[in-house]
């Protein structure tokens, strides 16, 4: 039921508003049935055994995707989590759920129409109602569907931080909060959610381990029909033993105040996991008016997920400058941090075949070092699996120096490498620029651009005269780059350490080296030495290096 409510709220927040798949009705039925079966298997493990085979975030995203597919193809979404015992206890005040804003603009609009605002961490756990009558805790009710839930009274009484008796205004009260797992020093940005929600749910369902309840706490985030003043609410809660609510609730006046709190709680050590922040107005309606999905006085601004579920739209193959074929997955666009991810490099053909990814599969995508997207694992494979046939591997480090129809990918990969900072450092010239020059001037080989005159570049279609002149100056600077940069641009398979240790300053000196001489340089073994001898004596390389010598390149 926790997952059910989360799924509904995520759908309302707009996450599920993706483009509908272009499927026949028969295929749609197959795919929907397949994903439904997988989610039901996860539900079985979650509810019957207290185990979570996927993270809460992954479960929510795939469940929302299933809902979207059902709506796309005219089916009424069916929420069918495996029911737990009970679930018939009515909440004195309904749980409204929380609308999740899509970003800064929506939050600014919401703040503009609300007053007396406060911000809290969005504690990651499971929701609960605590009912105090005549000063005693008489009921604890799981969130359930927001109107009715399970009787958790016995389990909650075993949580040491939940007071069993209260005095003063709280002696007759209904409190709503989050049962969480204690994580002292938890830094959300570094540690993520750690699947906390599922762990807490599992502990609350188990009857055989009362000791584990000692690791749980409760964060009170609502006191329906409590004092009108938020400051008074926080004071009374602190007196009663719910001190963390006051500690982690602060008044805000501007969007910048909210943003500051969000950034702080993402990176600061906290006693619990969080998945965003809550912004609430202290001006609330009477508790009898609270309804699921109708809490417009409170919103959530979630942290960007460290990973996202994405559908694979297509599989493509790319040839790099050394002739290696890599596999690229084209994805339904997903947002990760500040990046919109649509392409992920899966590596070699062998790795792709091991991963067994086909169009229609659902994969988990995250950002690796330096913000490079990666596929972490396949979450669910589609029913209809048509994988493309990879191209024949006839490319190598000694192919495609000359332009030809079958060579264009590797040919342009060589040009892009040549203009990079590691090679000739021709600033501002990427693949699109090289393609534009080739289309206009029809390069014969990868160094043909050295033949272009100032006038030709200035008259290149799509380039202004000033841009063409600027490009000519950059080509002239490249012509006079040091020899070591030229051999790097050519693609000589020389490791960086060996390149720096190499004292030869001309191509002829490199040609004179045998395998034994190459092997004396750092990072070069027998096989690498053999490949170097093969490269520098290749007939195509001989023609190109002679051409470079005739056109003034250093060292040739």
XYZ file of N, CA and C in Angstrom, residues 116 118 120 169-170 175 220-240 242-243 245-246 249 280-285 290 297:
120
model
N 3.026 31.923 5.207
C 3.482 31.269 6.442
C 4.110 29.914 6.112
N 7.078 26.889 5.676
C 8.108 26.193 6.446
C 8.663 25.065 5.593
N 10.972 21.333 5.546
C 11.463 20.176 6.310
C 12.147 19.208 5.347
N -1.437 19.890 25.440
C -2.254 19.908 24.212
C -2.177 18.616 23.417
N -1.071 17.876 23.534
C -0.899 16.656 22.748
C -1.589 15.441 23.373
N -1.494 12.652 15.295
C -0.235 13.062 14.681
C 0.046 12.193 13.461
N 7.580 13.487 13.140
C 6.207 14.006 13.016
C 6.210 15.195 12.056
N 5.401 15.066 10.998
C 5.361 16.175 10.049
C 4.003 16.868 9.969
N 3.004 16.362 10.692
C 1.704 17.036 10.686
C 0.983 16.802 12.004
N 0.317 17.860 12.474
C -0.521 17.812 13.669
C -1.866 18.399 13.261
N -2.717 17.601 12.621
C -4.011 18.123 12.198
C -4.791 18.699 13.382
N -5.412 19.877 13.168
C -6.202 20.560 14.198
C -5.347 20.961 15.397
N -4.023 21.061 15.180
C -3.140 21.529 16.237
C -3.151 23.048 16.328
N -2.266 23.635 17.136
C -2.203 25.096 17.266
C -2.013 25.763 15.906
N -2.598 26.940 15.730
C -2.465 27.649 14.468
C -1.026 28.088 14.220
N -0.304 28.395 15.265
C 1.081 28.841 15.137
C 2.013 27.636 14.968
N 2.799 27.640 13.882
C 3.762 26.560 13.681
C 4.802 26.548 14.792
N 5.207 27.711 15.245
C 6.205 27.778 16.322
C 5.683 27.091 17.581
N 4.389 27.298 17.888
C 3.817 26.652 19.069
C 3.739 25.144 18.872
N 3.369 24.704 17.655
C 3.337 23.268 17.375
C 4.708 22.640 17.635
N 5.749 23.285 17.106
C 7.099 22.739 17.236
C 7.540 22.694 18.689
N 7.178 23.738 19.440
C 7.543 23.773 20.859
C 6.891 22.627 21.625
N 5.596 22.421 21.402
C 4.882 21.356 22.103
C 5.397 19.974 21.699
N 5.706 19.791 20.420
C 6.245 18.506 19.962
C 7.597 18.215 20.607
N 8.432 19.248 20.712
C 9.744 19.065 21.357
C 9.581 18.669 22.816
N 8.667 19.346 23.534
C 8.425 19.013 24.938
C 7.980 17.550 25.085
N 7.237 17.077 24.095
C 6.680 15.722 24.166
C 7.696 14.652 23.784
N 9.303 14.664 20.590
C 9.493 14.641 19.142
C 10.415 15.791 18.735
N 11.629 15.776 19.257
C 12.528 16.923 19.121
C 13.017 17.127 17.689
N 11.500 17.073 14.926
C 10.616 17.888 14.093
C 10.997 19.356 14.187
N 11.206 19.844 15.395
C 11.598 21.246 15.562
C 13.003 21.490 15.029
N 12.796 21.707 11.085
C 11.724 22.507 10.472
C 12.104 23.963 10.606
N 5.665 23.434 3.358
C 4.280 23.430 3.822
C 3.884 24.799 4.351
N 2.628 25.095 4.179
C 2.064 26.291 4.794
C 1.504 25.904 6.163
N 1.713 26.770 7.174
C 1.162 26.511 8.496
C -0.349 26.734 8.510
N -0.869 27.342 7.456
C -2.310 27.606 7.366
C -2.972 26.387 6.733
N -3.603 25.562 7.555
C -4.169 24.293 7.106
C -5.676 24.268 7.370
N -6.432 23.525 6.567
C -7.862 23.364 6.850
C -8.079 22.444 8.045
N -9.440 16.914 5.301
C -8.266 16.303 4.679
C -8.705 15.054 3.907
N -1.844 22.496 0.615
C -1.037 23.382 1.458
C 0.383 22.831 1.687
